[in-house]
Coordinates of C-alpha atoms and ligand atoms in Angstrom, one line a residue:
X1 CA -9.8 -19.6 -8.5
X2 CA -7.5 -16.6 -8.2
X3 CA -7.6 -14.1 -11.1
X4 CA -3.9 -13.3 -10.7
X5 CA -1.4 -15.9 -9.5
X6 CA 2.3 -15.3 -9.3
X7 CA 4.6 -18.1 -8.2
X8 CA 8.3 -17.6 -7.3
X9 CA 8.7 -14.6 -9.7
X10 CA 12.3 -13.3 -10.0
X11 CA 13.4 -10.5 -12.3
X12 CA 16.9 -9.0 -12.6
X13 CA 17.4 -6.2 -15.1
X14 CA 20.4 -6.4 -17.4
X15 CA 23.6 -5.0 -15.9
X16 CA 22.3 -4.9 -12.3
X17 CA 23.3 -7.1 -9.5
X18 CA 20.4 -7.4 -7.1
X19 CA 17.1 -8.7 -8.5
X20 CA 14.4 -6.0 -8.7
X21 CA 11.9 -8.8 -7.8
X22 CA 13.1 -11.7 -5.7
X23 CA 11.1 -14.9 -5.5
X24 CA 7.7 -13.2 -5.1
X25 CA 4.5 -15.4 -4.8
X26 CA 1.1 -14.0 -4.3
X27 CA -2.5 -14.3 -5.6
X28 CA -5.5 -12.0 -6.0
X29 CA -9.0 -13.3 -5.8
X30 CA -11.9 -12.2 -8.1
X31 CA -13.1 -8.7 -7.2
X32 CA -10.3 -8.1 -4.8
X33 CA -8.2 -4.9 -4.7
X34 CA -4.6 -5.5 -3.8
X35 CA -2.2 -2.6 -3.0
X36 CA 1.5 -3.1 -3.7
X37 CA 3.1 -0.9 -1.1
X38 CA 6.7 -0.1 -0.5
X39 CA 9.3 2.7 -0.7
X40 CA 10.8 3.9 -4.0
X41 CA 12.9 1.3 -5.7
X42 CA 11.3 -1.7 -3.9
X43 CA 10.0 -3.3 -7.1
X44 CA 6.3 -2.3 -7.2
X45 CA 6.3 -1.0 -10.8
X46 CA 8.5 -3.9 -12.0
X47 CA 5.9 -6.4 -10.5
X48 CA 3.1 -4.5 -12.2
X49 CA 4.9 -4.5 -15.6
X50 CA 5.6 -8.2 -15.3
X51 CA 1.9 -8.8 -14.8
X52 CA 1.1 -6.5 -17.8
X53 CA 3.6 -8.2 -20.0
X54 CA 5.9 -5.2 -20.5
X55 CA 8.7 -7.2 -18.7
X56 CA 9.4 -10.9 -18.6
X57 CA 10.4 -12.8 -15.4
X58 CA 13.7 -14.7 -15.3
X59 CA 11.9 -17.5 -13.4
X60 CA 8.5 -18.3 -12.0
X61 CA 5.0 -18.5 -13.3
X62 CA 2.3 -15.8 -14.0
X63 CA -1.3 -16.9 -14.4
X64 CA -4.1 -14.5 -15.3
X65 CA -7.6 -15.9 -15.2
X66 CA -6.0 -19.3 -14.8
X67 CA -4.0 -19.1 -18.0
X68 CA -0.2 -19.2 -18.0
X69 CA 1.3 -16.0 -19.4
X70 CA 4.9 -17.2 -19.6
X71 CA 6.5 -20.5 -20.3
X72 CA 9.5 -21.9 -22.1
X73 CA 7.4 -21.8 -25.3
X74 CA 6.9 -18.0 -25.1
X75 CA 4.9 -15.2 -23.7
X76 CA 1.3 -13.9 -24.1
X77 CA 1.7 -10.3 -25.4
X78 CA 0.3 -7.4 -23.4
X79 CA -2.6 -6.8 -25.9
X80 CA -3.8 -10.4 -25.4
X81 CA -3.7 -10.4 -21.6
X82 CA -6.9 -8.5 -21.0
X83 CA -5.3 -6.1 -18.5
X84 CA -6.3 -2.4 -18.3
X85 CA -3.7 0.1 -17.1
X86 CA -3.9 3.5 -15.5
X87 CA -0.6 5.4 -15.2
X88 CA 0.6 8.1 -12.9
X89 CA 0.0 11.0 -15.3
X90 CA -3.1 9.5 -17.0
X91 CA -1.3 9.2 -20.3
X92 CA -4.2 10.4 -22.4
X93 CA -3.7 11.2 -26.1
X94 CA -3.7 15.0 -26.2
X95 CA -5.0 15.3 -29.8
X96 CA -8.0 13.0 -29.2
X97 CA -11.2 13.9 -27.5
X98 CA -12.4 12.3 -24.3
X99 CA -14.7 10.0 -26.3
X100 CA -11.9 9.1 -28.8
X101 CA -9.5 8.4 -25.9
X102 CA -12.0 6.0 -24.4
X103 CA -12.7 4.3 -27.8
X104 CA -9.0 3.8 -28.4
X105 CA -8.8 0.3 -27.1
X106 CA -12.2 -0.7 -28.6
X107 CA -10.8 -1.6 -32.1
X108 CA -12.4 -5.1 -31.8
X109 CA -15.9 -3.6 -31.6
X110 CA -17.9 -2.1 -34.5
X111 CA -18.8 1.7 -34.5
X112 CA -22.3 1.2 -32.9
X113 CA -20.9 -1.0 -30.1
X114 CA -18.0 1.5 -29.6
X115 CA -20.4 4.4 -29.2
X116 CA -22.6 2.5 -26.7
X117 CA -19.5 1.5 -24.7
X118 CA -18.1 5.0 -24.7
X119 CA -21.5 6.4 -23.3
X120 CA -21.6 3.7 -20.7
X121 CA -18.0 4.5 -19.6
X122 CA -18.7 8.3 -19.5
X123 CA -21.7 7.5 -17.3
X124 CA -19.6 5.3 -15.0
X125 CA -17.1 8.0 -14.3
X126 CA -19.7 10.8 -14.2
X127 CA -18.4 12.7 -17.2
X128 CA -21.5 12.3 -19.5
X129 CA -21.2 15.9 -20.9
X130 CA -17.4 15.9 -21.4
X131 CA -17.1 13.5 -24.4
X132 CA -16.2 16.2 -26.9
X133 CA -13.6 17.9 -24.7
X134 CA -9.8 17.5 -25.2
X135 CA -7.6 16.4 -22.2
X136 CA -6.2 19.9 -21.7
X137 CA -9.7 21.2 -21.1
X138 CA -10.1 18.9 -18.1
X139 CA -8.9 19.1 -14.4
X140 CA -6.3 16.5 -13.2
X141 CA -9.0 14.5 -11.5
X142 CA -11.2 14.5 -14.6
X143 CA -8.2 13.3 -16.7
X144 CA -7.6 10.4 -14.3
X145 CA -11.3 9.5 -14.5
X146 CA -11.0 9.4 -18.4
X147 CA -7.9 7.3 -18.0
X148 CA -9.9 4.9 -15.8
X149 CA -12.8 4.8 -18.3
X150 CA -10.3 4.1 -21.2
X151 CA -8.7 1.3 -19.2
X152 CA -12.1 -0.3 -18.3
X153 CA -13.8 0.1 -21.7
X154 CA -12.4 -3.2 -23.3
X155 CA -13.7 -5.2 -20.3
X156 CA -10.3 -6.2 -18.8
X157 CA -10.2 -9.1 -16.3
X158 CA -7.6 -7.1 -14.3
X159 CA -7.1 -3.4 -13.7
X160 CA -3.5 -2.3 -13.0
X161 CA -3.0 1.2 -11.5
X162 CA 0.5 2.7 -11.1
X163 CA 0.4 5.6 -8.5
X164 CA -2.7 6.9 -10.2
X165 CA -3.3 9.8 -7.8
X166 CA 0.2 11.0 -7.2
X167 CA 0.1 14.0 -9.6
X168 CA -3.1 15.3 -8.0
X169 CA -3.2 17.9 -5.2
X170 CA -4.0 16.4 -1.7
X171 CA -7.7 17.4 -1.6
X172 CA -8.3 16.0 -5.1
X173 CA -6.3 12.9 -4.2
X174 CA -8.6 12.0 -1.3
X175 CA -11.7 12.6 -3.4
X176 CA -10.4 10.5 -6.3
X177 CA -9.5 7.6 -4.0
X178 CA -13.1 7.5 -2.8
X179 CA -14.6 7.9 -6.2
X180 CA -12.3 5.3 -7.9
X181 CA -12.8 2.9 -5.0
X182 CA -16.6 3.2 -5.4
X183 CA -16.4 2.6 -9.2
X184 CA -14.1 -0.5 -8.8
X185 CA -16.5 -1.9 -6.2
X186 CA -19.6 -1.2 -8.4
X187 CA -18.2 -3.1 -11.3
X188 CA -16.5 -5.7 -9.1
X189 CA -13.2 -5.7 -11.1
X190 CA -10.0 -7.3 -9.7
X191 CA -7.4 -4.6 -9.4
X192 CA -3.8 -3.9 -8.3
X193 CA -2.8 -0.5 -7.1
X194 CA 0.8 0.6 -6.8
X195 CA 1.5 3.1 -4.1
X196 CA 4.2 4.2 -1.6
X197 CA 1.5 5.8 0.6
X198 CA 0.2 3.5 3.4
X199 CA -2.9 5.6 4.0
X200 CA -3.8 5.2 0.3
X201 CA -3.2 1.4 0.5
X202 CA -5.3 1.1 3.6
X203 CA -8.2 3.1 2.4
X204 CA -8.4 1.5 -1.1
X205 CA -7.3 -2.1 -0.7
X206 CA -8.7 -5.4 0.6
X207 CA -5.2 -6.7 0.9
X208 CA -1.8 -5.0 1.0
X209 CA 1.5 -6.6 -0.2
X210 CA 4.5 -4.8 1.4
X211 CA 7.6 -4.9 -0.8
X212 CA 11.1 -4.2 0.4
X213 CA 14.1 -4.4 -1.9
X214 CA 12.3 -6.7 -4.3
X215 CA 11.1 -9.1 -1.6
X216 CA 7.6 -9.6 -0.3
X217 CA 7.6 -8.9 3.4
X218 CA 4.0 -9.5 4.1
X219 CA 0.6 -9.8 2.3
X220 CA -2.4 -9.3 4.5
X221 CA -5.5 -7.2 5.2
X222 CA -4.8 -3.6 6.1
X223 CA -5.8 -4.3 9.8
X224 CA -3.3 -7.2 10.1
X225 CA -0.5 -5.2 8.4
X226 CA -1.0 -2.3 10.8
X227 CA -1.6 -4.2 14.0
X228 CA 0.3 -7.4 13.5
X229 CA 3.2 -6.6 11.2
X230 CA 5.4 -9.7 10.7
X231 CA 8.7 -7.8 10.3
X232 CA 10.2 -4.6 11.8
X233 CA 10.3 -3.2 8.2
X234 CA 6.5 -3.5 7.8
X235 CA 5.9 -2.2 11.3
X236 CA 8.0 0.9 10.6
X237 CA 6.8 1.5 7.1
X238 CA 3.0 1.5 7.8
X239 CA 3.0 3.9 10.7
X240 CA 5.0 5.4 13.5
X241 CA 6.6 2.6 15.6
X242 CA 9.1 2.5 18.4
X243 CA 11.0 -0.7 19.2
X244 CA 11.8 -1.3 22.8
X245 CA 14.3 -3.9 23.9
X246 CA 13.4 -6.5 26.5
X247 CA 14.1 -10.0 27.8
X248 CA 11.9 -13.0 28.7
X249 CA 12.1 -13.5 32.5
X250 CA 11.3 -16.4 34.6
X251 CA 7.7 -15.2 35.2
X252 CA 7.1 -15.8 31.5
X253 CA 6.7 -12.1 30.6
X254 CA 8.9 -9.9 28.4
X255 CA 10.4 -7.2 30.7
X256 CA 11.3 -3.8 29.2
X257 CA 12.0 -0.5 30.8
X258 CA 8.5 0.7 30.1
X259 CA 6.8 -2.3 31.6
X260 CA 6.1 -6.0 31.0
X261 CA 4.4 -7.5 28.0
X262 CA 2.8 -10.9 27.4
X263 CA 5.2 -13.4 25.7
X264 CA 2.8 -14.2 22.9
X265 CA 5.4 -15.9 20.7
X266 CA 6.4 -18.2 23.6
X267 CA 10.0 -17.2 23.4
X268 CA 12.3 -19.1 25.7
X269 CA 13.4 -17.5 29.0
X270 CA 16.5 -15.3 28.6
X271 CA 15.8 -14.5 24.9
X272 CA 16.3 -10.9 23.8
X273 CA 13.2 -9.5 22.3
X274 CA 12.1 -6.3 20.6
X275 CA 8.6 -5.1 21.4
X276 CA 6.9 -2.8 18.8
X277 CA 4.8 0.0 20.3
X278 CA 2.8 2.6 18.4
X279 CA 2.3 6.2 19.7
X280 CA -1.4 5.6 20.2
X281 CA -0.6 2.6 22.5
X282 CA 1.3 4.8 25.0
X283 CA -0.7 7.2 27.3
X284 CA 1.4 9.7 29.3
X285 CA 0.5 10.9 32.8
X286 CA 2.5 13.8 34.4
X287 CA 4.2 12.3 37.5
X288 CA 7.2 13.8 39.3
X289 CA 8.5 10.2 39.9
X290 CA 7.9 9.0 36.3
X291 CA 10.7 7.4 34.4
X292 CA 10.3 9.3 31.2
X293 CA 10.7 13.0 30.2
X294 CA 9.1 15.0 27.5
X295 CA 11.7 16.1 25.0
X296 CA 9.6 17.5 22.2
X297 CA 6.1 18.1 21.0
X298 CA 4.7 18.2 17.5
X299 CA 1.3 19.7 16.9
X300 CA -0.7 17.5 14.5
X301 CA -4.1 19.1 14.5
X302 CA -6.3 16.9 16.5
X303 CA -3.4 15.4 18.5
X304 CA 0.0 16.2 19.8
X305 CA 2.9 13.8 19.2
X306 CA 5.2 13.8 22.2
X307 CA 8.8 12.4 22.0
X308 CA 9.9 11.0 25.3
X309 CA 13.3 9.8 26.6
X310 CA 13.6 6.8 28.8
X311 CA 16.4 6.1 31.5
X312 CA 18.4 4.1 28.9
X313 CA 18.4 7.0 26.5
X314 CA 16.0 5.3 24.2
X315 CA 13.2 7.5 22.7
X316 CA 9.5 6.5 22.4
X317 CA 6.5 8.5 21.2
X318 CA 3.1 9.1 22.5
X319 CA 0.1 10.7 20.9
X320 CA -2.2 12.7 23.1
X321 CA -5.3 14.9 22.5
X322 CA -4.1 18.3 21.3
X323 CA -5.9 20.0 24.3
X324 CA -3.6 18.1 26.6
X325 CA -0.4 20.1 26.9
X326 CA 2.8 19.0 28.6
X327 CA 5.9 21.3 28.3
X328 CA 9.3 20.0 27.4
X329 CA 11.0 18.7 30.5
X330 CA 7.8 17.4 32.1
X331 CA 8.4 14.1 33.9
X332 CA 5.8 11.5 33.0
X333 CA 4.8 7.9 33.7
X334 CA 3.7 5.8 30.8
X335 CA 0.5 3.8 30.8
X336 CA 0.4 1.2 28.1
X337 CA -2.9 0.8 26.3
X338 CA -1.8 -1.7 23.7
X339 CA -4.5 -4.2 23.0
X340 CA -2.0 -6.6 21.5
X341 CA 1.7 -7.0 21.6
X342 CA 3.9 -7.4 18.6
X343 CA 7.3 -8.7 19.4
X344 CA 10.3 -9.6 17.2
X345 CA 13.3 -11.6 18.1
X346 CA 16.2 -9.3 18.5
X347 CA 18.0 -10.2 15.3
X348 CA 15.8 -7.8 13.2
X349 CA 15.8 -10.4 10.4
X350 CA 14.0 -13.5 11.7
X351 CA 11.0 -11.5 12.8
X352 CA 8.0 -13.1 14.3
X353 CA 4.9 -12.2 16.2
Ligands
LIG401 P1 9.3 1.1 -7.4 O1 8.2 1.0 -8.4 O2 9.0 0.4 -6.1 O3 9.9 2.4 -7.2 P2 10.9 -0.2 -9.5 O4 10.2 -1.5 -9.8 O5 10.7 1.0 -10.4 O6 10.5 0.2 -8.0 O7 12.4 -0.5 -9.4 C1 13.0 -1.6 -8.7 C2 14.5 -1.7 -8.9 O8 14.8 -2.0 -10.2 C3 15.2 -0.4 -8.6 O9 16.4 -0.7 -8.0 C4 15.4 0.3 -10.0 O10 16.5 1.1 -10.0 C5 15.5 -1.0 -10.8 N1 15.0 -0.8 -12.2 C6 13.8 -0.4 -12.6 N2 13.7 -0.3 -13.9 C7 14.9 -0.7 -14.4 C8 15.4 -0.8 -15.8 N3 14.7 -0.6 -16.8 N4 16.7 -1.1 -15.9 C9 17.5 -1.4 -14.8 N5 17.1 -1.3 -13.5 C10 15.8 -0.9 -13.3

């Protein structure tokens, strides 16, 4: 049984036209980590707040642990939903010590149980000797670990995290992702992470739900989201992608100006198709008779990202090892190393593999 089950959730804020969440259905299995991924304003925080009970849906059903949270008879309030929350800035109480912060949600426990739980949580987040410190005496990463400990102390069935690493510097962010991921796995809790960063979603989550303007575009494993995006929006949002126009010809292949691709979606002959191609799928080889020309190069550390122009004027990108150097103006031929093809019908809306 899923721990979280949302069915046809729609939420429109007062005095706004478009719904912030439009007909979203998804479920999260026990112990699974789900990332809600999308650009700013796509509805991620709204969805999290609906699950937490800070907002109420106009329509649809929310079930947590198999129990309906909303119905025509009323709503289960946040404090009875058994959800733990970690916010962007930690949200620790500045006048309480670390231990007091962690004990804050333990009002249903007696003092002995509270102390035991606080020690257990301090151990979990490796802050055993920090119990008597105040939040301002901690680093940003330590504050977020306390926030995590505070959220987990009352044994929630679900942990909700809203951009929990965004206020940390990049080094600390990467370390915290690993640490928090290991902690969540160790205790096996079901969790939802809100992020606009696809790398963060991919490294932390078992499944990624991509939101765009309140709609769920795709929910899948990170690998499927990256390699087999179901819509051009997802393809573009989770990594560099170029879209090359083509047509299904009588030989059954999709012909484009950079080569032919298998017609995996079995589109009819004559259909206009857009093929998605990522920079790591295109290998460039200097060739005086090549159809493409290097127009720019970006140094990216271990690789160079080349922008190339095709005879039609369309641009595509190719990543090459940074020791390979091709000056602007070099004519090149393109070798496609795509192990799979992702194609969309050319109407940008009704996308399909
Ligand atoms: P995200 O977390 O992806 O940035 P939000 O859930 O915060 O997106 O916002 C989704 C949409 O709802 C946005 O258009 C935002 O302006 C709108 N919105 C969010 N909160 C409110 C609110 N309290 N009142 C009115 N509109 C809101």
